[in-house]
C-alpha atoms as one frame of an Amber mdcrd trajectory, in Angstrom:
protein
 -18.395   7.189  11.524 -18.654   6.863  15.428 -15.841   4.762  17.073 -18.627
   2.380  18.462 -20.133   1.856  15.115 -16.940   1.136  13.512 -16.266  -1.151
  16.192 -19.635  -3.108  15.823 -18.408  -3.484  12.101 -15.177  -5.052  12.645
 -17.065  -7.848  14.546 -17.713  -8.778  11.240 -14.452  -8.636   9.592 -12.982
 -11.400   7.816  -9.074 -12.663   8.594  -8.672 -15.214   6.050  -6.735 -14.798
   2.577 -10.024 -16.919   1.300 -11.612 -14.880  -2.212 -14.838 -14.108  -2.025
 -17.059 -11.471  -4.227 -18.486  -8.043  -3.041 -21.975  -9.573  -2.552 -22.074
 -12.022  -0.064 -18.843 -11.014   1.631 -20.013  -9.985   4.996 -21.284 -13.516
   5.372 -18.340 -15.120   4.226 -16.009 -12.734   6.292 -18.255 -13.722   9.410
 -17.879 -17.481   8.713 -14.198 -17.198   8.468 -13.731 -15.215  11.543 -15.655
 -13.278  13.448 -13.190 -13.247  16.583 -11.971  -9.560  16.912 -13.714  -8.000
  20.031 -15.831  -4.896  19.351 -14.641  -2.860  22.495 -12.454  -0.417  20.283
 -14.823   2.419  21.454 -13.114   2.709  25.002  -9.994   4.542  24.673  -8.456
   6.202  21.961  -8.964   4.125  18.750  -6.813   0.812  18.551  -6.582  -2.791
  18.261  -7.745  -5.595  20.657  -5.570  -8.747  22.095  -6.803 -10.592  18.991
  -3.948  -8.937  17.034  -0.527 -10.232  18.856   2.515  -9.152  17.962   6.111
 -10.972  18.202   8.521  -9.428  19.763  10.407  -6.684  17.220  13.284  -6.806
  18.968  15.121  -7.452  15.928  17.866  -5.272  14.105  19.435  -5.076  10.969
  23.390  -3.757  10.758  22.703  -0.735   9.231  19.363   0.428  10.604  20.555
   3.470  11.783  22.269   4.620   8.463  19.941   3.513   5.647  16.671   5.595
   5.128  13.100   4.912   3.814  13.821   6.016   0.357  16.874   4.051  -0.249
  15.420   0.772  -0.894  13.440  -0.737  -3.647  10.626  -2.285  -3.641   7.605
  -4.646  -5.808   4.313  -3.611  -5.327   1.014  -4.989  -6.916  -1.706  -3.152
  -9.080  -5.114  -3.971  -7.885  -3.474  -5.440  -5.209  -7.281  -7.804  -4.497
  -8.080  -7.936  -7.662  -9.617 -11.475  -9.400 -10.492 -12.060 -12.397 -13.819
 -11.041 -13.364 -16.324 -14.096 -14.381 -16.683 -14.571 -17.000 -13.841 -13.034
 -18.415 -13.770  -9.822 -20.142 -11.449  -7.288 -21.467  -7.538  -8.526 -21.219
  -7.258  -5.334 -19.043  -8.785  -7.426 -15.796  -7.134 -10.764 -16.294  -5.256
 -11.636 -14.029  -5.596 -12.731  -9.995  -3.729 -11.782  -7.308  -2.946 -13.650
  -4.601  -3.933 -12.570  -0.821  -2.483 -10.111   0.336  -0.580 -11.991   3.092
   0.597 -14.464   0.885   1.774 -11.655  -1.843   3.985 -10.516   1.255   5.136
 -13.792   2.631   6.023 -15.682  -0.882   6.109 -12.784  -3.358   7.892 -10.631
  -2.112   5.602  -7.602  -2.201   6.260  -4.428   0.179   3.497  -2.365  -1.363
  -0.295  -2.987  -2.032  -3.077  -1.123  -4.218  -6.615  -1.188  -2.574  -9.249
   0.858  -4.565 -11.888   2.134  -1.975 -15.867   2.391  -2.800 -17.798   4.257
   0.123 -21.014   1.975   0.638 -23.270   4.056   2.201 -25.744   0.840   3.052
 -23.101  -0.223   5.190 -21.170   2.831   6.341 -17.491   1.464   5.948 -15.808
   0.940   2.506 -15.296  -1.889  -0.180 -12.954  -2.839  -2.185 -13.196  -3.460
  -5.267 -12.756  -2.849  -9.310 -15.295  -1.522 -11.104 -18.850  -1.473 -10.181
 -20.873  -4.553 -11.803 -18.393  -5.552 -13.780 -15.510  -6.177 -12.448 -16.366
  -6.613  -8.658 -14.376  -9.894  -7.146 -12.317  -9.350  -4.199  -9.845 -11.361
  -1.730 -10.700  -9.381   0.565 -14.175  -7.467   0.240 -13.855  -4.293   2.617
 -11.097  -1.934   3.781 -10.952  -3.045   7.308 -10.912  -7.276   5.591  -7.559
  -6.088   3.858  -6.020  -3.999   6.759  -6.698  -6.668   8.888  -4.804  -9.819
   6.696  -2.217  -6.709   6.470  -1.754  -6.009  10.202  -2.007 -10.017  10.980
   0.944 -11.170   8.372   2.900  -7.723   9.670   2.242  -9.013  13.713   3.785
 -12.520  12.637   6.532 -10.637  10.694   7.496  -7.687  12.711  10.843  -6.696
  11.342   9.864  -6.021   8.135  10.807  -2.899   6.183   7.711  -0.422   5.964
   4.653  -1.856   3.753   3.568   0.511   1.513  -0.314   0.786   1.029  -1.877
   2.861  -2.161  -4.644   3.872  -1.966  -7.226   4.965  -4.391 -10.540   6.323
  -3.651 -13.440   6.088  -5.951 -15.686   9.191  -4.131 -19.499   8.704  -3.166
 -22.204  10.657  -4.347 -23.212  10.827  -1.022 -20.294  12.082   0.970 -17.985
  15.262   0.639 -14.020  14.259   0.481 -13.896  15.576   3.863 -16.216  12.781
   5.490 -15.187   9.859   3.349 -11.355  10.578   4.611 -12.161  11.173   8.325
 -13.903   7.610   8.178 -10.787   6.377   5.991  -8.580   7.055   8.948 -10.855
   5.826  11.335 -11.098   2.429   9.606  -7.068   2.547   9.247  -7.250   3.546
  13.515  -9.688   0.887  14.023  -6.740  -1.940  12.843  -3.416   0.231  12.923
  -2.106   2.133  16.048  -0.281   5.379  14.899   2.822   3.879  16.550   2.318
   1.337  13.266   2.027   4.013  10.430   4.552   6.431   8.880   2.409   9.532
   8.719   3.437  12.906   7.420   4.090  14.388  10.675   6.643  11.264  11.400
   8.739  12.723   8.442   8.306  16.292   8.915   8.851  16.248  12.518  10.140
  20.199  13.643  10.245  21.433   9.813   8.023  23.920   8.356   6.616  21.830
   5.684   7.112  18.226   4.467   8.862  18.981   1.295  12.081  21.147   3.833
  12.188  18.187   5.974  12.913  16.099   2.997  15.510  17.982   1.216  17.229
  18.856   4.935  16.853  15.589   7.214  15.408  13.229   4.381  13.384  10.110
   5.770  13.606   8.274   8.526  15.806   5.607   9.011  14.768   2.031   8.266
  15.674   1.189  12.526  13.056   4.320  13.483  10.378   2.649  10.853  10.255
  -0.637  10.737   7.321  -2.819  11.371   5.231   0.042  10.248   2.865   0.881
   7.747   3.000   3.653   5.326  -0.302   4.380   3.497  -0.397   6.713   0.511
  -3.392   8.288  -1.761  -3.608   7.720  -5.472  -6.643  10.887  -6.082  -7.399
  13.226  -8.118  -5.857  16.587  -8.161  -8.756  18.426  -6.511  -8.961  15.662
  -3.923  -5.273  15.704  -3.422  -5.639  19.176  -2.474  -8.409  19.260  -0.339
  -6.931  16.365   1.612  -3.707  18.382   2.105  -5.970  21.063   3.747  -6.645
  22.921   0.478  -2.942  23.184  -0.546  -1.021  24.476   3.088  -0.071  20.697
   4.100  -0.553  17.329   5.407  -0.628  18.554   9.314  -2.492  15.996  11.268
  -3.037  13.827   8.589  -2.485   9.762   8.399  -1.803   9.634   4.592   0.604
  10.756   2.236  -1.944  12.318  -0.921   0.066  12.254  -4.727   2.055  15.814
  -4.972   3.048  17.857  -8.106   7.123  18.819  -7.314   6.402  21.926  -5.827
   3.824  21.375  -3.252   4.404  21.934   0.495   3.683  18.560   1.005   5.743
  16.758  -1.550   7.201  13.783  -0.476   5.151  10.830  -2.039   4.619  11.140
  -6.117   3.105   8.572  -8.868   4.351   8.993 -12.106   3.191   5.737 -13.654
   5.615   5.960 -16.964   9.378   5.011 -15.925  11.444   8.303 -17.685  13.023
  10.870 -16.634  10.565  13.049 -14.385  10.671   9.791 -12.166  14.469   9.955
 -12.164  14.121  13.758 -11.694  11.737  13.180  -8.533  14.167  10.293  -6.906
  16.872  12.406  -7.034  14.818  15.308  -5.063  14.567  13.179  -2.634  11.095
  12.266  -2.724   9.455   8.458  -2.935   8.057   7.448  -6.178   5.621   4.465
  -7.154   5.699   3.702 -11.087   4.669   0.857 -13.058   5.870  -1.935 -15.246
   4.525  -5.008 -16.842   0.976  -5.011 -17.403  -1.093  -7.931 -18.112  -1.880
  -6.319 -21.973   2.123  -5.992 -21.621   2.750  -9.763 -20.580   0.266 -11.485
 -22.715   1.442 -10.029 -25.817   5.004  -9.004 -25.485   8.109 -11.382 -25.518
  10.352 -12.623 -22.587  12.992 -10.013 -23.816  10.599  -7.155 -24.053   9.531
  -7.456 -20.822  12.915  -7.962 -19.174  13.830  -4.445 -20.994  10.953  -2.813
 -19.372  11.138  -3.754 -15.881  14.772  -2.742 -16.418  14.025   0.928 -17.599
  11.649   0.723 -14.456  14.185   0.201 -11.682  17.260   2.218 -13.508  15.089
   5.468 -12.748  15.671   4.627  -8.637  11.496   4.898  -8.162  11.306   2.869
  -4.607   8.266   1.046  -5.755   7.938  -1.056  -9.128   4.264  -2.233  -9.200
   2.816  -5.059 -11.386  -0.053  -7.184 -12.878   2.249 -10.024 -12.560   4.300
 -10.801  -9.640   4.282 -14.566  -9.707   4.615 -16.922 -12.585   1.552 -17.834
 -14.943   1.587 -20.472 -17.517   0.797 -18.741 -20.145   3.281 -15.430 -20.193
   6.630 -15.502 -20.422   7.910 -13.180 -17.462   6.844 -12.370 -14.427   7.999
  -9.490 -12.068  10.548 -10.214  -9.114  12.982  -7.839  -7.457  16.910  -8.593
  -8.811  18.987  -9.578  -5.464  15.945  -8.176  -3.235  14.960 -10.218  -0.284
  12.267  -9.329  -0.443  13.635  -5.431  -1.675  16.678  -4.329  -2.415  19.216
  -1.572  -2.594  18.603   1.579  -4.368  20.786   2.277  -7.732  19.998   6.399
  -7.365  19.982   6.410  -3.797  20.993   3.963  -1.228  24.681   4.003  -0.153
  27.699   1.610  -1.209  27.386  -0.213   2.169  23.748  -1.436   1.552  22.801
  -4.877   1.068  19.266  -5.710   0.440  19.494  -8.089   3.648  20.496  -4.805
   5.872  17.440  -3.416   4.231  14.736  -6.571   4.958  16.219  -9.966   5.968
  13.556 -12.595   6.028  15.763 -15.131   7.651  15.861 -13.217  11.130
C-alpha cells in the first residue's frame, strides 16, 4: 500500500476503547476520533504530533542487568475479541476488555490481534471468524495499534508489550504483499525506535539464533517503552516471511520458529510441558497458554489454580488467557503471582530481580 494511501486511511482511525462490530466500524471509528493528521507520506513513515509522549526519562535499578527474557508476563487470547450475538459455541464466550484498559487495570504485557486482509478497503481487520464470530473493540489493525501506542505514550516506562499476531491470508494477495502492508500499517503508528525487531537482537551476529545463545536479549533499560510484535503463521508462511528459511534480516516481526531455525528466538508452544521448559532454557522467548474459557466454565477453582501453575513453572515469558479479569460466573481468573504488572522469571531471571525492577507502575 502507498504511504499516502495509508495515510488517507488513518484519518479514519478510531482512538477510543469503545466496541463496535466489523460492519459499521469505519463510521464509528470516525465519530470517535478522526483527529490524527494524514501527512505521514512526507518523510520516512511515522507518527504525527497527535501521538505525545511523556517524558521516558524514567529508570528502574536494575535496567542494565535484567534482560527481555527474564520476566514473565499475562497476555490475552483474542486479545479484541467479544462475544458473538447471539451466543454460540462456549469456545467464543467471553469479552475482553480494550486493549488499553487490559494494560492499565489487568495487567496485560502481551496482546493477540488476528488480521483479515480486506481488499475493499486495502488495510486489515480484526477480527474472529468471518460471519460468525465478527465483533471487535477495535475493528482494524491500525484502530488497535493506535489505543496501543496511545496507552504506551501515557505510560512510557513500561516493560516491552508484546503483540501476536496472527494472519488469516487473502485470496487475493501473496504472503509477500499482505506483510509489506503489515509493516507499513505497524510504520504508519510505531517508529522503529518503538519496536524490538530482529535486527535489534541480532545486532553484529550471523544469525538471530548465535546472538541469542552468545549476547542473549537486550536489556530491559535498552527496550523499554517499546513494542515487540511477533507472528503466530503457518509453517510455510513462517518461512517465507523469514526470507524462505535464511533469516529475519530487515524484517519488523519475529515469525514462530522450530528450535533449529536461523531465526529462532520467538516460539509458541501452546501446551505448558517440557519442550516449553526445553525452549526457555535455550534461551529463546516462549508464549503458551492456560485457562480457557471451556477450561473456566467447567473446571473447579483448584483445577484451574493447578494449571496456571504448570504454566508459569515451565519459565515461558508469556502466559496468555480467555480470562484475565474476574467473571461472575467462573471460579478463577488469571493474574500474575507478585507481578506488577509481570514478574520475575523462575527459569531465568536472576536472584536480584524483583518484579518492580522489571515494570513498576508507581513511577
Amino acid at each position: 500500500m502507498a504511504r499516502a494511501a495509508l495515510a488517507s486511511l488513518l484519518v479514519l482511525v478510531g482512538c477510543g476503547g469503545d466496541p463496535v462490530g466489523v460492519d459499521g466500524g469505519v463510521d464509528a471509528a470516525v465519530e470517535r476520533d478522526a483527529g490524527i493528521d494524514a501527512g505521514l507520506d512526507a518523510g520516512p513513515p511515522g507518527v504525527d504530533a497527535s501521538f505525545e509522549r511523556l517524558d521516558a526519562d524514567v529508570t528502574h535499578p536494575l535496567d542494565d542487568v535484567l534482560r527481555l527474557n527474564q520476566l514473565q508476563a499475562e497476555g490475552t487470547h483474542n486479545s479484541y475479541h467479544l462475544r458473538p450475538t447471539p451466543e454460540t459455541i462456549a469456545d467464543w464466550s467471553y469479552d475482553m476488555a480494550p486493549l488499553d484498559v487490559q494494560l492499565g487495570e489487568q495487567g496485560v504485557r502481551k496482546v493477540e490481534l488476528d488480521l483479515h486482509w480486506d481488499s475493499a478497503t486495502g488495510r486489515f481487520r480484526v477480527y474472529h471468524v468471518d460471519l460468525l464470530d465478527e465483533r471487535t473493540t477495535c475493528a482494524t489493525f491500525l484502530d488497535c495499534l493506535v489505543v496501543l501506542r496511545r496507552w504506551s505514550d501515557a505510560h512510557p516506562w513500561h516493560h516491552p508489550i508484546f503483540v501476536q499476531i496472527e494472519p488469516k491470508g487473502s485470496r487475493d494477495r501473496t504472503v509477500s504483499e499482505l506483510m509489506v502492508s503489515m509493516e507499513e500499517e505497524i510504520l504508519a503508528v510505531l517508529p522503529e525506535e518503538l519496536l524490538v525487531t530482529p535486527d535489534l537482537v541480532r545486532g553484529d551476529a550471523a544469525t538471530l539464533a548465535e546472538a541469542i545463545a552468545t549476547r542473549g536479549w537486550p536489556t530491559l533499560g535498552e527496550v523499554r517503552g517499546r513494542f515487540l510484535f511477533f507472528l503466530n503463521c503457518d509453517r510455510a508462511w513462517c518461512v517465507e516471511y523469514a526470507h524462505d528459511g535464511a533469516g529475519l534480516d530487515g524484517r519488523l516481526i519475529f515469525a514462530d520458529a522450530e528450535a533449529d531455525d536461523p531465526w529462532a528466538a520467538v516460539r509458541i508452544l501452546n501446551t505448558p510441558g517440557p519442550d516449553v521448559r526445553a525452549a526457555v532454557e535455550a534461551g529463546l522467548i516462549v508464549r503458551t497458554r492456560a485457562v480457557s474459557i471451556v477450561e473456566a466454565l467447567s473446571s473447579d477453582r483448584a483445577a484451574l489454580e493447578a494449571e496456571l501453575t504448570a504454566a508459569l513453572e515451565t519459565g515461558a515469558q508469556i502466559i496468555s488467557t480467555d480470562v484475565p479479569a474476574p467473571r461472575p460466573d467462573v471460579p478463577y481468573f488469571v493474574e500474575m503471582p507478585g507481578g506488577t504488572p509481570s514478574r520475575c522469571n523462575p527459569v531465568t531471571a536472576p536472584p536480584e530481580c524483583t518484579s518492580e525492577a522489571i515494570e513498576d507502575p508507581t513511577r
